[in-house]
Coordinates of C-alpha atoms in Angstrom, one line a residue:
M79 CA 123.9 108.9 214.4
K80 CA 122.4 111.9 212.7
E81 CA 123.8 115.4 213.5
L82 CA 122.7 118.7 212.0
V83 CA 125.7 120.5 210.4
G84 CA 124.0 123.5 208.8
S85 CA 121.8 124.4 205.8
C86 CA 122.2 124.7 202.1
C87 CA 123.2 128.2 201.1
V88 CA 121.1 127.9 198.0
C89 CA 117.8 126.4 199.0
G90 CA 118.0 126.3 202.8
K91 CA 117.6 122.5 203.1
Q92 CA 119.0 121.2 206.4
L93 CA 122.3 119.2 206.0
Y94 CA 123.3 116.5 208.3
C95 CA 126.3 114.3 209.1
L96 CA 125.0 110.7 208.9
D97 CA 127.3 108.2 210.7
G98 CA 130.4 110.3 209.9
F99 CA 129.5 111.2 206.3
F100 CA 128.4 114.7 205.4
N101 CA 125.3 114.6 203.1
G102 CA 126.3 117.7 201.1
V103 CA 129.2 119.6 199.6
Y104 CA 131.6 122.1 201.3
N105 CA 133.0 124.2 198.5
E106 CA 136.1 126.5 198.1
N107 CA 134.0 129.5 199.2
H108 CA 133.3 127.8 202.6
E109 CA 129.6 127.3 201.7
T110 CA 127.6 124.2 202.5
I111 CA 125.4 123.1 199.6
C112 CA 123.0 120.1 199.2
F113 CA 123.8 117.5 196.5
D114 CA 120.8 118.6 194.4
C115 CA 121.9 122.3 194.3
S116 CA 125.5 121.3 193.7
E117 CA 124.5 119.2 190.6
E118 CA 122.4 122.1 189.3
R119 CA 125.4 124.5 189.7
K120 CA 127.6 122.0 187.8
K121 CA 125.0 121.8 185.0
S122 CA 124.6 125.5 184.7
A123 CA 128.4 126.0 184.6
E124 CA 128.8 123.8 181.5

């Protein structure tokens, strides 16, 4: 099952819940972010 949850607040990519698993990150600021943008943020924070 594939259900649209929202979009990445950084790049705008659509994020889905796939068989009960969210294919993104929900952070402490209540933002949804795709895995690619999340990794870029981690790298730039180091």
